[in-house]
XYZ file of C-alpha atoms in Angstrom:
745
model
C -18.571 52.829 -138.428
C -19.586 50.105 -135.982
C -22.764 50.282 -133.940
C -20.955 50.246 -130.596
C -19.022 53.411 -131.519
C -22.006 55.261 -132.952
C -23.236 58.131 -130.734
C -26.809 57.637 -129.541
C -27.824 60.839 -131.340
C -26.626 59.346 -134.673
C -28.484 56.014 -134.609
C -31.046 57.094 -137.243
C -28.194 57.990 -139.592
C -26.490 54.642 -138.867
C -29.664 52.733 -139.764
C -30.094 54.653 -143.027
C -26.489 54.255 -144.204
C -25.717 50.741 -142.966
C -28.906 48.712 -142.397
C -31.703 49.683 -144.777
C -31.487 47.815 -148.074
C -31.074 49.807 -151.322
C -33.054 49.608 -154.565
C -30.595 47.333 -156.355
C -30.564 44.848 -153.509
C -34.376 44.854 -153.415
C -34.439 44.185 -157.149
C -32.072 41.212 -156.897
C -33.991 39.555 -154.055
C -37.322 40.197 -155.790
C -36.022 38.528 -158.958
C -34.880 35.433 -157.049
C -38.192 35.153 -155.174
C -40.114 35.457 -158.438
C -38.147 32.542 -159.945
C -38.992 30.234 -157.026
C -42.623 31.382 -156.727
C -43.204 30.710 -160.442
C -41.602 27.302 -160.056
C -43.776 26.424 -157.025
C -47.036 27.590 -158.603
C -46.585 26.330 -162.176
C -43.895 23.657 -162.419
C -43.339 21.913 -159.092
C -46.326 19.578 -158.894
C -47.047 18.774 -162.544
C -45.842 15.168 -162.321
C -46.293 13.921 -158.757
C -47.835 10.504 -158.003
C -51.189 12.201 -157.281
C -52.711 15.564 -158.313
C -51.535 18.460 -156.148
C -52.835 22.012 -156.332
C -51.167 25.091 -154.881
C -53.829 27.541 -153.632
C -51.291 30.307 -152.934
C -47.632 30.987 -152.197
C -47.106 33.534 -149.425
C -43.883 35.409 -148.831
C -43.095 35.572 -145.124
C -40.225 36.685 -142.954
C -38.379 40.011 -143.062
C -38.535 40.343 -146.867
C -42.335 40.654 -146.698
C -42.570 42.543 -143.404
C -40.247 45.347 -144.534
C -37.543 44.694 -141.922
C -34.843 43.188 -144.169
C -31.268 44.038 -143.273
C -28.985 45.127 -146.081
C -27.061 42.185 -147.507
C -29.158 39.557 -145.730
C -30.837 38.054 -148.802
C -33.200 35.429 -147.342
C -36.858 34.663 -147.885
C -39.531 32.408 -146.381
C -42.077 31.037 -148.839
C -45.118 29.210 -147.508
C -46.813 26.962 -150.064
C -50.486 26.412 -149.215
C -51.676 23.109 -150.694
C -55.308 22.126 -151.184
C -54.266 18.518 -150.500
C -53.616 19.402 -146.838
C -57.076 19.626 -145.264
C -56.262 19.742 -141.553
C -53.503 20.492 -139.053
C -52.992 16.749 -138.648
C -52.448 16.279 -142.408
C -50.083 19.266 -142.348
C -48.030 17.490 -139.689
C -48.143 13.999 -141.206
C -47.767 14.816 -144.921
C -45.477 17.846 -145.083
C -42.399 15.582 -145.335
C -43.574 13.980 -148.581
C -44.286 17.399 -150.136
C -40.848 18.685 -149.069
C -39.280 15.661 -150.789
C -41.321 16.343 -153.939
C -40.330 20.032 -154.010
C -36.683 19.070 -153.634
C -36.912 16.440 -156.374
C -38.543 18.874 -158.786
C -36.050 21.654 -157.930
C -33.137 19.343 -158.695
C -34.709 18.481 -162.047
C -35.541 22.121 -162.812
C -32.052 23.513 -162.163
C -30.633 21.364 -164.961
C -32.796 23.317 -167.424
C -32.508 26.847 -165.981
C -29.610 29.255 -165.416
C -29.507 28.904 -161.684
C -27.954 26.576 -159.163
C -29.657 25.164 -156.068
C -27.609 24.187 -153.032
C -29.598 22.328 -150.336
C -29.062 22.553 -146.614
C -28.718 19.207 -144.815
C -32.041 18.289 -143.181
C -31.354 17.010 -139.678
C -34.932 16.373 -138.516
C -36.887 13.266 -139.427
C -39.989 15.360 -140.087
C -38.623 18.773 -141.188
C -40.915 21.810 -141.290
C -39.113 23.445 -144.221
C -36.905 22.813 -147.224
C -33.860 25.076 -146.828
C -31.686 25.892 -149.832
C -29.650 28.642 -151.506
C -30.572 29.833 -154.994
C -27.503 31.011 -156.905
C -27.689 32.873 -160.192
C -25.200 35.155 -162.016
C -26.297 38.207 -160.015
C -27.156 37.025 -156.543
C -27.498 34.236 -153.956
C -30.643 34.095 -151.865
C -31.352 31.768 -148.932
C -34.820 30.196 -148.991
C -37.005 28.324 -146.545
C -39.957 26.735 -148.367
C -42.704 25.428 -146.079
C -45.719 23.355 -147.229
C -48.786 24.290 -145.159
C -52.471 23.662 -144.519
C -54.567 26.716 -145.467
C -56.363 27.096 -142.137
C -57.411 30.720 -142.706
C -58.679 30.747 -146.292
C -59.084 34.080 -148.059
C -58.046 36.989 -145.845
C -59.573 40.460 -146.007
C -58.512 43.713 -144.363
C -59.119 43.589 -140.616
C -59.534 39.793 -140.757
C -59.835 38.010 -137.397
C -59.885 34.185 -137.388
C -62.920 32.234 -136.211
C -62.068 31.079 -132.640
C -62.792 27.491 -133.698
C -59.680 27.594 -135.908
C -57.633 28.146 -132.750
C -59.627 25.494 -130.872
C -58.704 22.955 -133.581
C -55.099 24.191 -133.525
C -54.826 23.746 -129.748
C -56.408 20.286 -129.805
C -54.055 19.015 -132.527
C -51.021 20.682 -130.979
C -51.705 18.966 -127.641
C -52.131 15.594 -129.357
C -49.099 15.853 -131.631
C -46.826 17.953 -129.424
C -44.492 20.765 -130.389
C -44.924 24.460 -129.585
C -45.659 26.557 -132.654
C -45.670 23.405 -134.783
C -48.250 24.892 -137.140
C -47.071 28.524 -137.251
C -46.540 28.427 -141.078
C -50.334 28.134 -141.422
C -50.597 31.632 -139.903
C -47.847 33.310 -141.962
C -50.208 35.853 -143.522
C -51.285 37.092 -140.096
C -47.655 37.273 -138.883
C -46.813 39.340 -141.942
C -49.812 41.633 -141.432
C -48.949 42.110 -137.738
C -45.500 43.525 -138.590
C -46.104 44.995 -142.062
C -48.694 47.504 -140.876
C -46.241 49.075 -138.451
C -44.838 52.575 -138.920
C -41.556 53.083 -140.880
C -39.640 54.374 -137.866
C -40.629 51.345 -135.765
C -39.462 49.046 -138.591
C -36.148 50.895 -138.570
C -35.850 50.296 -134.827
C -36.585 46.587 -135.420
C -33.793 46.546 -138.022
C -31.413 48.079 -135.459
C -32.324 45.511 -132.788
C -31.916 42.685 -135.332
C -28.481 44.021 -136.354
C -27.425 44.164 -132.694
C -28.747 40.620 -132.201
C -26.711 39.349 -135.187
C -23.553 40.884 -133.681
C -24.226 39.036 -130.403
C -25.047 35.843 -132.309
C -21.597 35.803 -133.919
C -20.202 35.314 -130.440
C -22.672 32.701 -129.184
C -23.812 31.060 -132.466
C -27.138 29.276 -131.809
C -27.186 29.736 -128.040
C -29.386 32.855 -128.029
C -33.189 33.240 -128.025
C -34.973 33.299 -131.413
C -34.670 36.564 -133.320
C -38.458 36.770 -133.740
C -38.765 37.162 -129.956
C -36.602 40.303 -130.155
C -38.755 41.708 -132.959
C -41.909 41.240 -130.871
C -40.211 42.632 -127.769
C -39.369 45.768 -129.778
C -43.002 46.176 -130.851
C -44.125 45.712 -127.255
C -41.628 48.321 -126.010
C -42.881 50.848 -128.585
C -46.582 50.138 -127.951
C -46.206 50.560 -124.198
C -43.540 53.250 -124.114
C -44.231 55.510 -127.082
C -46.847 54.437 -129.682
C -46.032 57.625 -131.663
C -44.929 57.744 -135.340
C -41.849 59.804 -134.394
C -39.702 58.940 -131.397
C -36.123 58.826 -130.148
C -34.489 55.738 -131.694
C -31.845 55.726 -128.948
C -34.572 55.631 -126.275
C -36.347 52.798 -128.079
C -33.139 50.765 -128.438
C -32.184 51.386 -124.818
C -35.692 50.312 -123.661
C -35.450 46.989 -125.514
C -32.081 46.297 -123.879
C -33.570 47.162 -120.465
C -36.407 44.673 -121.049
C -33.889 41.956 -121.907
C -32.273 42.540 -118.514
C -35.712 41.842 -116.977
C -36.293 38.730 -119.078
C -37.163 36.660 -116.001
C -40.330 38.780 -115.619
C -41.471 38.947 -119.253
C -44.987 37.699 -119.948
C -46.386 39.169 -123.170
C -49.204 38.371 -125.546
C -51.537 40.249 -127.873
C -55.312 40.040 -128.331
C -55.438 41.124 -131.960
C -56.253 37.648 -133.304
C -57.247 35.596 -130.232
C -58.401 36.285 -126.678
C -59.971 34.654 -123.613
C -63.622 34.658 -124.719
C -63.618 31.041 -125.890
C -63.151 28.640 -122.917
C -60.806 26.241 -124.750
C -58.553 29.098 -125.865
C -58.818 30.736 -122.440
C -57.743 27.588 -120.577
C -54.859 26.980 -122.947
C -53.705 30.618 -122.819
C -53.661 30.602 -119.045
C -51.520 27.463 -119.045
C -49.148 29.108 -121.535
C -48.919 32.309 -119.507
C -48.275 30.340 -116.306
C -45.082 28.830 -117.735
C -41.637 29.895 -116.464
C -40.603 33.324 -117.707
C -39.845 34.654 -120.227
C -43.091 34.101 -122.131
C -43.714 35.931 -125.414
C -46.595 34.368 -127.308
C -46.732 34.587 -131.078
C -49.498 37.182 -131.707
C -51.062 34.931 -134.367
C -50.437 31.504 -132.818
C -51.079 30.942 -129.080
C -49.260 27.585 -129.194
C -45.961 29.319 -129.962
C -43.918 30.768 -127.087
C -41.352 32.480 -129.300
C -39.198 33.310 -126.277
C -38.094 29.671 -126.362
C -38.018 27.259 -123.480
C -34.471 27.904 -122.255
C -33.946 30.882 -119.887
C -30.163 30.377 -120.124
C -30.218 31.733 -123.683
C -31.718 34.954 -122.310
C -29.126 35.070 -119.554
C -26.400 35.052 -122.205
C -28.128 37.861 -124.060
C -28.530 39.806 -120.795
C -24.755 39.451 -120.215
C -24.199 41.054 -123.612
C -26.576 43.890 -122.699
C -24.542 44.752 -119.576
C -21.490 45.108 -121.833
C -23.292 47.143 -124.516
C -24.728 49.633 -122.011
C -21.182 51.027 -121.653
C -20.864 51.798 -125.375
C -21.528 55.143 -127.110
C -24.783 53.951 -128.706
C -26.372 53.729 -125.253
C -24.969 56.954 -123.746
C -25.651 60.639 -124.149
C -22.814 62.989 -125.125
C -22.335 63.846 -121.422
C -21.632 60.172 -120.692
C -24.935 59.540 -118.905
C -27.099 56.600 -119.989
C -29.863 57.245 -122.485
C -33.246 57.335 -120.784
C -35.683 54.486 -121.374
C -39.400 54.721 -122.134
C -41.794 54.194 -119.256
C -42.958 50.649 -119.900
C -45.386 49.108 -117.323
C -43.459 47.660 -114.420
C -42.839 43.973 -114.854
C -43.244 41.765 -111.793
C -42.609 38.055 -111.432
C -45.833 36.031 -111.514
C -46.601 34.176 -108.324
C -45.864 30.470 -108.298
C -48.596 28.659 -110.191
C -50.217 31.913 -111.280
C -51.908 32.049 -114.645
C -52.151 35.822 -114.724
C -51.296 37.523 -117.973
C -51.429 41.004 -116.493
C -47.673 41.434 -116.137
C -46.136 42.548 -119.340
C -49.337 42.075 -121.330
C -49.830 44.681 -124.048
C -53.546 44.849 -123.281
C -54.171 44.175 -119.604
C -56.677 46.992 -119.034
C -59.725 45.366 -120.644
C -58.868 41.838 -119.547
C -59.432 42.306 -115.847
C -59.313 38.879 -114.230
C -61.669 37.791 -111.506
C -58.955 37.693 -108.852
C -58.118 41.378 -109.501
C -61.755 42.514 -109.670
C -62.978 44.583 -106.752
C -65.742 42.910 -104.742
C -68.074 45.830 -105.451
C -67.478 45.396 -109.219
C -68.453 41.725 -109.482
C -71.835 42.492 -111.083
C -70.053 44.459 -113.801
C -67.505 41.653 -114.228
C -70.347 39.180 -114.791
C -72.049 41.493 -117.280
C -68.856 42.278 -119.214
C -67.219 38.845 -119.205
C -69.659 36.033 -118.389
C -73.100 36.790 -119.841
C -73.439 35.538 -123.397
C -74.409 38.038 -126.095
C -77.321 37.801 -128.526
C -75.177 36.680 -131.482
C -73.581 33.875 -129.488
C -76.970 32.677 -128.275
C -78.316 32.782 -131.826
C -75.415 30.679 -133.141
C -75.806 28.070 -130.396
C -79.589 27.981 -130.847
C -79.125 27.425 -134.589
C -76.758 24.510 -133.944
C -79.138 22.979 -131.381
C -82.064 23.310 -133.811
C -80.027 21.475 -136.459
C -79.381 18.493 -134.167
C -82.892 18.505 -132.636
C -84.469 18.408 -136.108
C -82.140 15.594 -137.060
C -82.989 13.588 -133.914
C -86.758 14.066 -134.260
C -87.181 13.660 -138.019
C -84.180 11.999 -139.639
C -82.296 9.863 -137.142
C -84.443 6.722 -136.843
C -86.536 6.299 -140.058
C -84.069 3.750 -141.450
C -83.322 1.954 -138.184
C -83.577 -1.902 -138.240
C -86.857 -1.691 -136.265
C -89.316 1.201 -135.700
C -88.087 3.786 -133.189
C -90.108 6.799 -132.097
C -88.811 9.907 -130.341
C -91.432 11.228 -127.895
C -89.450 14.424 -127.146
C -85.966 15.973 -127.197
C -85.156 18.022 -124.083
C -82.356 20.568 -123.850
C -80.494 20.098 -120.576
C -77.264 21.373 -119.070
C -76.441 25.071 -118.709
C -78.053 25.991 -122.045
C -81.363 24.510 -120.836
C -81.122 26.042 -117.359
C -80.143 29.539 -118.498
C -76.710 29.595 -116.835
C -74.460 29.394 -119.917
C -71.079 31.129 -119.732
C -70.044 33.356 -122.619
C -68.130 31.409 -125.244
C -68.960 27.991 -123.791
C -70.859 26.593 -126.762
C -72.033 23.230 -125.405
C -75.431 21.571 -125.119
C -76.912 18.439 -123.545
C -79.789 16.914 -125.511
C -81.800 14.103 -123.920
C -83.696 11.979 -126.466
C -86.708 10.288 -124.890
C -87.554 7.108 -126.825
C -90.871 5.244 -126.641
C -88.890 2.020 -127.226
C -87.359 2.358 -123.754
C -90.164 1.359 -121.372
C -88.296 0.984 -118.061
C -85.147 1.998 -116.187
C -83.714 -1.460 -116.888
C -84.224 -1.073 -120.648
C -82.674 2.410 -120.420
C -79.568 0.861 -118.836
C -79.321 -2.206 -121.103
C -80.193 -0.684 -124.490
C -78.894 2.897 -124.466
C -75.662 1.684 -126.105
C -77.447 0.417 -129.221
C -79.313 3.720 -129.628
C -76.078 5.686 -129.214
C -74.537 3.587 -131.990
C -77.565 4.200 -134.223
C -77.472 7.962 -133.630
C -73.763 7.976 -134.448
C -74.293 5.953 -137.634
C -77.080 8.239 -138.838
C -75.099 11.385 -137.998
C -72.164 10.125 -140.073
C -74.511 9.446 -143.003
C -76.249 12.809 -142.594
C -73.064 14.900 -142.599
C -72.199 13.616 -146.074
C -75.335 15.346 -147.377
C -75.380 18.485 -145.219
C -73.047 21.479 -144.893
C -71.819 20.586 -141.425
C -69.069 18.383 -140.052
C -69.374 16.073 -137.041
C -66.300 15.160 -135.008
C -66.860 12.414 -132.422
C -65.188 12.113 -129.045
C -63.589 8.766 -128.268
C -65.918 6.680 -126.083
C -63.896 5.041 -123.307
C -66.713 3.304 -121.402
C -68.150 -0.034 -122.491
C -71.690 1.207 -121.848
C -71.519 4.989 -122.378
C -74.348 7.216 -121.148
C -73.952 9.788 -123.937
C -72.738 10.304 -127.486
C -70.273 13.201 -127.380
C -69.441 15.091 -130.556
C -68.712 18.521 -131.995
C -70.947 19.961 -134.701
C -68.979 22.207 -137.039
C -70.634 24.473 -139.584
C -69.361 27.559 -141.464
C -70.252 29.893 -138.574
C -69.663 27.974 -135.358
C -68.729 24.787 -133.540
C -70.872 23.485 -130.680
C -70.055 20.573 -128.358
C -72.946 18.145 -127.823
C -73.767 15.337 -125.422
C -76.767 13.365 -126.730
C -78.299 10.971 -124.186
C -81.005 8.383 -125.018
C -83.426 8.030 -122.081
C -86.512 6.288 -120.751
C -89.413 8.744 -120.392
C -90.164 8.019 -116.748
C -92.098 11.243 -116.104
C -94.343 11.577 -119.155
C -95.934 14.941 -119.919
C -94.969 17.583 -117.350
C -97.168 20.502 -116.327
C -96.394 23.559 -114.231
C -95.822 22.615 -110.574
C -95.496 18.929 -111.534
C -94.412 16.540 -108.748
C -93.643 12.908 -109.684
C -95.707 10.020 -108.351
C -93.624 8.500 -105.487
C -93.836 5.109 -107.220
C -91.561 6.470 -109.974
C -88.868 7.006 -107.342
C -89.589 3.625 -105.753
C -88.920 1.916 -109.108
C -85.861 4.137 -109.640
C -84.401 3.137 -106.262
C -85.084 -0.568 -106.804
C -83.439 -0.622 -110.269
C -80.564 1.595 -109.143
C -79.751 -0.809 -106.272
C -79.880 -3.827 -108.594
C -77.832 -2.337 -111.436
C -75.505 -0.157 -109.371
C -74.210 3.319 -110.122
C -75.241 6.544 -108.367
C -77.302 8.827 -110.572
C -77.225 6.229 -113.360
C -80.667 7.322 -114.553
C -80.378 11.086 -114.015
C -81.015 11.837 -117.766
C -84.584 10.561 -117.204
C -85.121 13.495 -114.819
C -83.555 16.219 -116.976
C -86.790 18.217 -117.197
C -87.022 18.441 -113.401
C -83.331 19.398 -113.066
C -83.889 22.111 -115.655
C -87.064 23.415 -113.981
C -85.334 23.482 -110.581
C -82.739 25.985 -111.838
C -84.594 27.741 -114.649
C -87.262 29.260 -112.400
C -84.680 31.021 -110.215
C -84.201 34.838 -110.192
C -81.908 36.321 -112.838
C -79.373 37.549 -110.294
C -79.020 34.097 -108.742
C -78.275 32.696 -112.214
C -75.576 35.361 -112.561
C -74.083 34.276 -109.224
C -74.116 30.668 -110.471
C -72.236 31.831 -113.584
C -69.639 33.543 -111.395
C -69.147 30.407 -109.284
C -68.883 28.270 -112.448
C -66.302 30.673 -113.912
C -64.282 30.491 -110.692
C -64.580 26.688 -110.747
C -63.258 26.585 -114.339
C -60.230 28.651 -113.293
C -59.503 26.160 -110.502
C -60.104 23.229 -112.843
C -57.337 24.425 -115.167
C -54.894 23.763 -112.354
C -56.269 20.405 -111.208
C -57.929 19.151 -114.430
C -60.386 16.365 -113.491
C -59.480 16.139 -109.803
C -62.219 18.461 -108.501
C -65.844 17.754 -107.514
C -68.493 17.896 -110.267
C -69.510 21.401 -111.367
C -73.196 20.587 -110.801
C -72.451 20.247 -107.068
C -71.195 23.853 -107.016
C -74.340 25.044 -108.821
C -76.554 23.370 -106.206
C -74.381 24.657 -103.366
C -74.856 28.197 -104.715
C -78.644 27.738 -104.750
C -78.507 26.377 -101.191
C -76.406 29.354 -100.025
C -78.922 31.798 -101.548
C -82.001 29.989 -100.178
C -80.594 29.863 -96.643
C -78.758 33.191 -96.618
C -80.816 35.594 -98.722
C -83.724 34.173 -100.770
C -84.305 37.688 -102.211
C -84.273 38.531 -105.951
C -81.753 41.331 -105.279
C -78.707 40.728 -103.113
C -75.009 41.529 -102.729
C -73.137 39.368 -105.280
C -69.840 39.581 -103.386
C -71.527 38.283 -100.231
C -73.107 35.420 -102.170
C -69.792 34.446 -103.784
C -67.964 34.698 -100.459
C -70.643 32.510 -98.792
C -70.232 29.739 -101.378
C -66.459 29.761 -100.796
C -67.031 29.595 -97.026
C -69.283 26.550 -97.472
C -66.590 24.814 -99.535
C -64.198 25.267 -96.599
C -66.769 23.393 -94.460
C -67.367 20.654 -97.022
C -66.839 17.942 -94.385
C -70.135 19.050 -92.759
C -72.312 19.448 -95.850
C -75.471 17.351 -96.008
C -78.034 18.886 -98.354
C -81.170 17.718 -100.119
C -84.429 19.252 -101.300
C -88.033 18.083 -100.829
C -89.406 19.702 -103.970
C -89.841 16.434 -105.900
C -89.435 13.676 -103.251
C -89.594 13.408 -99.450
C -89.750 10.908 -96.563
C -93.493 10.131 -96.704
C -93.087 6.922 -98.690
C -91.307 4.231 -96.571
C -89.131 2.937 -99.459
C -87.968 6.450 -100.352
C -87.562 7.352 -96.668
C -85.313 4.357 -95.890
C -83.213 4.978 -98.999
C -82.864 8.705 -98.246
C -81.702 7.970 -94.697
C -78.983 5.683 -96.065
C -77.930 8.340 -98.565
C -77.808 11.073 -95.934
C -75.804 8.852 -93.585
C -72.925 8.584 -96.045
C -69.600 10.351 -95.382
C -69.760 14.087 -95.975
C -70.105 15.987 -98.227
C -73.550 14.857 -99.383
C -75.502 16.963 -101.900
C -78.407 15.007 -103.384
C -79.672 15.812 -106.858
C -83.007 17.580 -106.198
C -84.608 15.593 -109.035
C -82.934 12.214 -108.384
C -82.315 10.897 -104.843
C -79.916 8.208 -106.144
C -77.430 10.868 -107.232
C -75.029 12.313 -104.661
C -73.647 15.010 -106.943
C -70.956 15.903 -104.390
C -69.136 12.788 -105.577
C -67.655 10.044 -103.450
C -64.137 11.438 -102.993
C -63.630 14.032 -100.196
C -60.046 14.640 -101.409
C -61.474 16.488 -104.415
C -63.197 18.908 -102.039
C -59.983 19.283 -100.054
C -58.201 20.435 -103.212
C -60.988 22.925 -103.889
C -60.820 24.133 -100.283
C -57.076 24.745 -100.738
C -57.908 26.973 -103.702
C -60.502 28.837 -101.632
C -57.858 29.738 -99.027
C -55.756 31.299 -101.783
C -58.696 33.145 -103.350
C -59.796 34.682 -100.046
C -56.689 36.892 -100.256
C -57.716 38.376 -103.626
C -59.556 41.637 -104.280
C -62.805 39.893 -105.271
C -63.220 38.657 -101.686
C -62.187 41.846 -99.881
C -63.677 45.243 -99.160
C -61.824 48.435 -100.129
C -60.624 48.623 -96.507
C -58.866 45.277 -96.963
C -61.244 43.465 -94.624
C -62.935 40.284 -95.889
C -66.400 40.580 -97.446
C -69.077 39.372 -95.025
C -70.939 36.111 -95.630
C -74.625 35.327 -95.350
C -75.754 33.523 -92.205
C -76.000 30.001 -93.509
C -76.046 26.892 -91.233
C -72.497 25.769 -90.554
C -72.887 22.058 -90.138
C -74.873 19.242 -91.750
C -78.247 20.553 -92.861
C -81.152 19.587 -95.012
C -83.347 22.006 -96.894
C -87.040 22.739 -96.244
C -87.118 20.662 -93.069
C -88.804 21.764 -89.859
C -86.770 21.677 -86.658
C -89.327 19.479 -84.867
C -89.260 16.972 -87.682
C -85.467 16.901 -87.727
C -85.413 16.310 -83.998
C -87.873 13.463 -84.419
C -85.730 11.810 -87.094
C -82.613 12.269 -84.988
C -84.125 10.685 -81.853
C -85.704 7.916 -83.912
C -82.492 6.895 -85.634
C -79.784 7.769 -83.133
C -79.140 4.144 -82.189
C -78.540 3.090 -85.787
C -74.854 2.675 -86.500
C -74.988 4.341 -89.903
C -76.506 7.447 -88.337
C -73.916 7.451 -85.564
C -71.211 7.223 -88.193
C -72.519 10.240 -90.105
C -73.567 12.328 -87.129
C -76.856 14.196 -87.332
C -78.866 14.107 -90.498
C -79.544 17.789 -90.793
C -79.874 18.221 -87.028
C -78.926 21.828 -86.327
C -77.979 21.603 -82.663
C -75.019 19.249 -82.850
C -71.937 18.910 -84.962
C -71.922 16.213 -87.606
């Protein structure tokens, strides 16, 4: 009896009698798999040009997952080789191992009572060796895939270290190819399906059988079968999730989802999620792709729905035909009801939301969908780092700090002494985002005695630090991976420190100790800034010496109230979301941090405040970026004539101007207003989202912050004096009023 003529009420019986494999069939396939597994483990690599060791052979595909169709005797075998030590080696060397397996199989079949028939390999760098094993009792199709053992020994409830996925994403983006390394995650794929209930596996078998019937008509023009398996799991999870259910309803629901393929956007959080920033950014790019999107639950680089919507259109055409058959109708001729699966809606153009069609949207509330009144909870639940994360990062920082202080320079060509190592960046200021494991370490060297020496010699110290790190990692239990340095005279040595428990990104910056020993309430001698300005003008480059003032930058932010730091985290998180769309075309993040402080100082200045108002105020200031002119007098002012003249030139530059509070030579707003225009475009979009609106739908109010070009901590009388004094100077006329609050800039 064919499926199309089977009454919906008899689908369970159809599966049992026609699709589920019997004991004898199981026995035959098991015997064939055992022959090849024994060959791969014990005989395949005895005589290769170099020693090769097989760590394990894992059975994948339907034969392992328990969804084999009767008569379809095929098996995937993934051979994990200790010789493959990275995703890159997996990609570059798999071809030579496939050739070796084939060579040894051809030799082996002359001795054994089986025959091997190879499939023609069409790709230059094939992922698998495909062949048929024929023996007196059966013929079984095999795909044998050499793989890098990225996961190691798996235990029950295993969840990969996020850094495994970070490495996967980085290599996938370099080498290209979606799901290129999916064989490395075979054990997780198997576990994801194998643990499912028997009745769900039977439904998967039914969907696969239906798919094979459609495939006979269209050959290879349909979506991958694996996508249909995952779609079936999704339908059951969202529509039933019970051990016993109506098979006809389940089948009919899957067909209904295929009709809505243009809206499908599905992924699971069982093995990866959005906590890690690298994974989060990549996931959002994946989920923003044209529908349908169905991400492999164990490999975020694999959109198993395929990249061709036309294949789904063909399958949808078949669905419209099949809905008229008995298997989709009740005895009264009415269509079988479908499960209530969450309504699927098309994602907006350019949207990176995963909420539509996601199996787990409830606990992954995105910022744009967060109510304005719930922003404090959003920060607490999603942005604040937990104790374990902080401990791991602190441990990594201690490792590198100890190295820099005690081990880095003892063997240098000439004596080098480290006066101090200062933790900068968000980890030093107390504004780290959860999952963003990065740290800036500024190494103050007594050998650097001036700003000029800092500029001219930092390169040699960066090279020495790199050389010593490479030597040190051969002795220690950590791995250092360096970032390619593109500048001729780089300011920092960028690398990733990998250890068994974590991976932390570092920027290490050699610096001249211009400030010496700092005490509470420290304010630099103006002559330090005079020398800074003179050297900066000779050597060029805004903020070229900002590492020398790291301690002041850190103190400026670190002493702020806890709630302001949370607001800064929220703004940084929002900035990162925007950055995913525009990459490196936006203003520096530090400018947004300072703008947030400015908004709070001018609009609230209280330890407790309304977070939604603060966030909304920062966005409003970005819209007025062409009027921004901000600086602080905490560490420098206009008393000294050299500093005063330089500051006036800085503040007369085209808007926006946001001077580094610790370094007047650094306009952290950047020199390109187009970057702010792009950010302002994003603001206009975000103002329509829930996070910027009250429950009534009206926009959240902003703090009363000056609208035009303003300075900080400046008296009105003094501003007026400066304005009148300088109004005839062309540079001032060009820029408008330097912080003068009564006229537009």
